[in-house]
PDB file of C-alpha atoms in Angstrom:
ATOM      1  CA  UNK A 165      66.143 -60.943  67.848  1.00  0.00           C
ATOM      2  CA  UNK A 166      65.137 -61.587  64.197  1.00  0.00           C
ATOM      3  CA  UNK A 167      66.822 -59.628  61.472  1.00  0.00           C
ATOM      4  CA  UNK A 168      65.191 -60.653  57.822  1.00  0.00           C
ATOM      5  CA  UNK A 169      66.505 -59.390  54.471  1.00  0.00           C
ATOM      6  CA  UNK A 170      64.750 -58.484  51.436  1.00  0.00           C
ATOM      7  CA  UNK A 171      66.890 -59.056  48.833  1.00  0.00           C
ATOM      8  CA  UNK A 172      65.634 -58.803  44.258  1.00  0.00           C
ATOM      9  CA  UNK A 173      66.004 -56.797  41.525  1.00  0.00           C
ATOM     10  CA  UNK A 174      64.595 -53.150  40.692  1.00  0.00           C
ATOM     11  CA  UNK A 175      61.084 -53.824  40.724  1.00  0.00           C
ATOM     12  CA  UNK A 176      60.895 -57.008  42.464  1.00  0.00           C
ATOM     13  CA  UNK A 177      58.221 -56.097  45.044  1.00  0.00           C
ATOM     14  CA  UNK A 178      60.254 -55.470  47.949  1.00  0.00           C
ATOM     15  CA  UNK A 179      58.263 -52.814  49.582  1.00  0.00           C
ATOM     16  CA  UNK A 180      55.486 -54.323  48.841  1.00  0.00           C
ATOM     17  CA  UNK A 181      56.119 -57.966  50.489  1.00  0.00           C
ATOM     18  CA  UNK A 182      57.606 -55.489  53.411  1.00  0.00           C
ATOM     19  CA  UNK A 183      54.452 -54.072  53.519  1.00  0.00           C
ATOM     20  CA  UNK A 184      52.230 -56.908  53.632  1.00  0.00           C
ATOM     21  CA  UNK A 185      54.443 -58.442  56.105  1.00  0.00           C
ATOM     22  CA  UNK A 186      54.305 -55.261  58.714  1.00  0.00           C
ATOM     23  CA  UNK A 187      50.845 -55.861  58.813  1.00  0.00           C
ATOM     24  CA  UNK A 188      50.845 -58.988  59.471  1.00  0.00           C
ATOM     25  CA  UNK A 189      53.740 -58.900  62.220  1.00  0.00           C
ATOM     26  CA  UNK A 190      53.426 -55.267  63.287  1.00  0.00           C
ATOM     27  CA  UNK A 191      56.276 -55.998  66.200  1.00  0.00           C
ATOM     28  CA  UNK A 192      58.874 -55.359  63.497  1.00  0.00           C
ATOM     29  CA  UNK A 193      60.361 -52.574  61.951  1.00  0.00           C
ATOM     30  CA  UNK A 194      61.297 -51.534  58.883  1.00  0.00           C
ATOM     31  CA  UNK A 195      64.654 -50.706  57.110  1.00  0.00           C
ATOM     32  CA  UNK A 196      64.886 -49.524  53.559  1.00  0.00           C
ATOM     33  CA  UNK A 197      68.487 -48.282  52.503  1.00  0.00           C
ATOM     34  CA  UNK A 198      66.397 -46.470  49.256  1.00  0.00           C
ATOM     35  CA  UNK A 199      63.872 -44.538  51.183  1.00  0.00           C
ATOM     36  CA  UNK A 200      67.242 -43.428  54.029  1.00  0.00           C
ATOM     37  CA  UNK A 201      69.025 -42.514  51.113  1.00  0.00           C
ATOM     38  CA  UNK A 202      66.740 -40.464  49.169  1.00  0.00           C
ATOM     39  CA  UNK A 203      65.185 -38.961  52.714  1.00  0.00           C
ATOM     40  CA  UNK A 204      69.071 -37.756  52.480  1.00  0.00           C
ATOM     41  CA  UNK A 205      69.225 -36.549  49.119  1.00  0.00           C
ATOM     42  CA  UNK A 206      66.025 -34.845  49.530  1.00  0.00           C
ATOM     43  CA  UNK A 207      66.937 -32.810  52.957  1.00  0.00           C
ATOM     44  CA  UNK A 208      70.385 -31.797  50.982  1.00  0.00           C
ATOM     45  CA  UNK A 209      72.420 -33.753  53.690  1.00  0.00           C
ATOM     46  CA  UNK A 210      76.611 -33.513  52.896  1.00  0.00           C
ATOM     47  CA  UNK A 211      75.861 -37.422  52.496  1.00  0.00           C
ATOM     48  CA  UNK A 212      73.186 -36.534  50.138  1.00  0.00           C
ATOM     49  CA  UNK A 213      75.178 -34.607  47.852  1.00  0.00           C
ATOM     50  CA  UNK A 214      77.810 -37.512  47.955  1.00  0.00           C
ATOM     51  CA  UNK A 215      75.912 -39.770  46.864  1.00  0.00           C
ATOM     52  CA  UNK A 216      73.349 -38.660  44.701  1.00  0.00           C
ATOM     53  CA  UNK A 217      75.373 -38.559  41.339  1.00  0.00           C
ATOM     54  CA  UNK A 218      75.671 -42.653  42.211  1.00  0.00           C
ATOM     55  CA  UNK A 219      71.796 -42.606  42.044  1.00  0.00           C
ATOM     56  CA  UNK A 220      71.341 -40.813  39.410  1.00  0.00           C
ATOM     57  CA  UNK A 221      73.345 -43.229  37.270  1.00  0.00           C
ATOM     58  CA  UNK A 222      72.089 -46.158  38.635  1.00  0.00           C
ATOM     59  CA  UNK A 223      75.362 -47.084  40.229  1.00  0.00           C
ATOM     60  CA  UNK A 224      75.974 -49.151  43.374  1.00  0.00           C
ATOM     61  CA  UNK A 225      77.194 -46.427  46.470  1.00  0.00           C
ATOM     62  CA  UNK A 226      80.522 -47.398  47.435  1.00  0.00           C
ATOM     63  CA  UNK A 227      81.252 -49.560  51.117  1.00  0.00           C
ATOM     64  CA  UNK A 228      83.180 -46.525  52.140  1.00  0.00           C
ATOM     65  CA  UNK A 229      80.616 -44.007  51.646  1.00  0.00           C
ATOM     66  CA  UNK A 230      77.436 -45.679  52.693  1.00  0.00           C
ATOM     67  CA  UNK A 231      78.305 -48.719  55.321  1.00  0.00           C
ATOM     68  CA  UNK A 232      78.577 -45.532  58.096  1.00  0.00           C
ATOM     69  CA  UNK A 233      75.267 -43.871  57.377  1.00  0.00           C
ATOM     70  CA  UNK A 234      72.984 -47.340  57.258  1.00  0.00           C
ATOM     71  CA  UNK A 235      74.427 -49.186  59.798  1.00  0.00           C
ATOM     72  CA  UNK A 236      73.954 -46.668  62.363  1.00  0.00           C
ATOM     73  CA  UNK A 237      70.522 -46.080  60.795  1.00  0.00           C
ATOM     74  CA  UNK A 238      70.321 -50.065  61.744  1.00  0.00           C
ATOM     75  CA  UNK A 239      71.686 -50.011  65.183  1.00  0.00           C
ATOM     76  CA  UNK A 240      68.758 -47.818  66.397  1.00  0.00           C
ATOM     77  CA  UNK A 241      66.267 -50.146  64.275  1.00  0.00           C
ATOM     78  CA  UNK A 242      65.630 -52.338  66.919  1.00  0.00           C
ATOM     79  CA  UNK A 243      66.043 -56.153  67.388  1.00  0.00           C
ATOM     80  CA  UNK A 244      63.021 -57.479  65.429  1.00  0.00           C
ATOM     81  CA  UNK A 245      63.913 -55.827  61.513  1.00  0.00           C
ATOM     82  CA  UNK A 246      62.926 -56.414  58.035  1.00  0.00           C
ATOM     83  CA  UNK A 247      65.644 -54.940  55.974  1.00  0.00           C
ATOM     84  CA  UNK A 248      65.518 -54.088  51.945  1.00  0.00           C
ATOM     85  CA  UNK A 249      68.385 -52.766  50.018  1.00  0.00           C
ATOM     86  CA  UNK A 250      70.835 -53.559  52.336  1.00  0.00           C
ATOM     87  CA  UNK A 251      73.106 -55.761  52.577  1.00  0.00           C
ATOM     88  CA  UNK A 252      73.697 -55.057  48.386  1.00  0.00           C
ATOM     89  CA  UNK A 253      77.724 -56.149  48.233  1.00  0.00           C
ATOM     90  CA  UNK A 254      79.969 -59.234  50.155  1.00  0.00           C
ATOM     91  CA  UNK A 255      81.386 -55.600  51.821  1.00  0.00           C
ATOM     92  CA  UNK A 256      78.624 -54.875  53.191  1.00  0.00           C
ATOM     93  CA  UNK A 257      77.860 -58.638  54.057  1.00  0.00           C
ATOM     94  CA  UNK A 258      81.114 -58.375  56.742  1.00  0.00           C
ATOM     95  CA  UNK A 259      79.727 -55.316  57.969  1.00  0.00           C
ATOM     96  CA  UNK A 260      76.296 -56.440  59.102  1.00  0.00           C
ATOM     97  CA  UNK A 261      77.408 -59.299  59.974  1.00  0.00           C
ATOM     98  CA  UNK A 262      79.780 -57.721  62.529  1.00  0.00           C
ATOM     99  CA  UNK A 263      76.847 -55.265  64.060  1.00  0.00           C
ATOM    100  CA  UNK A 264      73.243 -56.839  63.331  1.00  0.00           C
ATOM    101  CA  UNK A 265      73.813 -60.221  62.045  1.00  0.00           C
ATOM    102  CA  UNK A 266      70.821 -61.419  59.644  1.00  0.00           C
ATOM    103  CA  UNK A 267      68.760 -64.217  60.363  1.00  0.00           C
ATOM    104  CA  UNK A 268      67.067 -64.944  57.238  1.00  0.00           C
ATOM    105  CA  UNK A 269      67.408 -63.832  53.831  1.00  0.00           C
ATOM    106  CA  UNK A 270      64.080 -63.763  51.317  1.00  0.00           C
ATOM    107  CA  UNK A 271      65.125 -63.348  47.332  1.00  0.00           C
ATOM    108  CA  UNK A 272      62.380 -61.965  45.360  1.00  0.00           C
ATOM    109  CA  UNK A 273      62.418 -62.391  41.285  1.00  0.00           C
ATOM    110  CA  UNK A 274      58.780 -60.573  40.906  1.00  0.00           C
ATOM    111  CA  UNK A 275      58.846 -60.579  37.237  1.00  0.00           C
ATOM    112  CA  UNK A 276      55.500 -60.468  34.925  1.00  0.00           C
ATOM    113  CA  UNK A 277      55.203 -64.175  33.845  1.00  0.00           C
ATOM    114  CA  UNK A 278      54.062 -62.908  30.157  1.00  0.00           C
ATOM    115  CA  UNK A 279      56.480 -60.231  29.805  1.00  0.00           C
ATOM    116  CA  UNK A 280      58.930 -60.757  31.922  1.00  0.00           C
ATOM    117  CA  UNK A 281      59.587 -57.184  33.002  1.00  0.00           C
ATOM    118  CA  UNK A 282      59.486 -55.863  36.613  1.00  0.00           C
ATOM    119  CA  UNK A 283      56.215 -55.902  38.065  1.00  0.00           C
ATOM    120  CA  UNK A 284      56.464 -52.659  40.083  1.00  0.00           C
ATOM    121  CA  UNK A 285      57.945 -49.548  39.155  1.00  0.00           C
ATOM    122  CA  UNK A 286      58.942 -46.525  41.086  1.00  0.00           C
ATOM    123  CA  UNK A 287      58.006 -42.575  40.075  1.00  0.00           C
ATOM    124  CA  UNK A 288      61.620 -41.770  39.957  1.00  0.00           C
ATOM    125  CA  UNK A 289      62.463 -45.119  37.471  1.00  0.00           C
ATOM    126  CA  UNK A 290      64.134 -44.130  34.252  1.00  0.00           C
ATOM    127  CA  UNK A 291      64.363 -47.015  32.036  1.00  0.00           C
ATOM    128  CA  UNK A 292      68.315 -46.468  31.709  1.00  0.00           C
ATOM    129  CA  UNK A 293      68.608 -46.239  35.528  1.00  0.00           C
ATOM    130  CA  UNK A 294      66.329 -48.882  35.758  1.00  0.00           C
ATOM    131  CA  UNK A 295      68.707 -50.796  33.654  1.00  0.00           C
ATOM    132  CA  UNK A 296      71.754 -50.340  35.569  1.00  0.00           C
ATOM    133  CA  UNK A 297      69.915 -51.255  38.928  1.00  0.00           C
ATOM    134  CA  UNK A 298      69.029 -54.873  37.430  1.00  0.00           C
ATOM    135  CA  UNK A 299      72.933 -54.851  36.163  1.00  0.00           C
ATOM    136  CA  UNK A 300      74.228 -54.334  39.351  1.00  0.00           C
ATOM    137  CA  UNK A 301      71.879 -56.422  40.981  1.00  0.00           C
ATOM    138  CA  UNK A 302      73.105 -59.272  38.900  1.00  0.00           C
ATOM    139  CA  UNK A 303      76.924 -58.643  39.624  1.00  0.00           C
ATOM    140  CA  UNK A 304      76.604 -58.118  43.074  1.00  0.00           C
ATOM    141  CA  UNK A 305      73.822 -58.602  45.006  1.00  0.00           C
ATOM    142  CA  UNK A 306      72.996 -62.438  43.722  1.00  0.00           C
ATOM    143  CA  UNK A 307      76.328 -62.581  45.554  1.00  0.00           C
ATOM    144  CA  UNK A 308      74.785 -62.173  48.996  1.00  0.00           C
ATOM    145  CA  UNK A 309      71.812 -64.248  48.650  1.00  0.00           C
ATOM    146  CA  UNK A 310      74.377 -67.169  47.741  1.00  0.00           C
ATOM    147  CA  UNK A 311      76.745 -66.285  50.639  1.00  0.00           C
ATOM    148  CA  UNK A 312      73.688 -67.107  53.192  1.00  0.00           C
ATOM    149  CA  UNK A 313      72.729 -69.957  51.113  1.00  0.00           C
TER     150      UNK A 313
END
């Protein structure tokens, strides 16, 4: 069993170190909380419509509303995982750790070393929403990575 988190900012290359690494080690699979969540959104799911004013704004989806959804996503992930986007708060830390404990944890800072902006950007990334994301980021998922430091 080997359960490895992706963990950065908007625009940090997550899904594209994911990527890379899939190749490489094609006996894992892949969990993104962003592409289950707008798969939701986009079918018009009751959880969908929850939670798509959150992503709209920017704003991180509340413990309550999304621990259900992605850690039963997880439990039927199987026992060799990359994971990006979740765990995001020390909530959702307790959670995992309770039903598919993580065994490593990779931060990612991609930032253009001239500019210092994000070096990947997403069709659906509005520079205010954009914005928010990194904000979040910085209040609460820089918690996580230093709870499994």
């Amino acid at each position: 069993m080997l359960r490895v988190l992706l963990s950065g900012p908007a625009g940090s290359g997550k899904n594209t170190v994911a990527k890379m690494l899939l190749k490489e080690f094609d006996q894992f699979g892949y969990f993104s909380a962003g592409d289950v969540i707008r798969d939701h959104i986009q079918r018009g799911t009751e959880f969908g419509q929850r939670i798509s004013s959150f992503v709209r704004k920017g704003e991180l989806i509340p413990d309550s509303i999304i621990n259900g959804v992605l850690l039963e996503e997880i439990r039927h992930a199987g026992n060799k995982l990359i994971l990006n986007g979740y765990p995001r708060t020390l909530g959702q830390v307790r959670m995992i750790e309770e039903v598919a404990p993580l065994d490593l944890v990779v931060e990612l800072r991609g930032k253009d070393d001239i500019t210092g902006e994000p070096l990947f950007k997403r069709e659906d990334d509005a520079a205010e929403v954009v914005g928010r994301r990194l904000e979040v980021h910085e209040k609460t998922e820089s918690k996580v990575v230093d709870y499994y430091r």
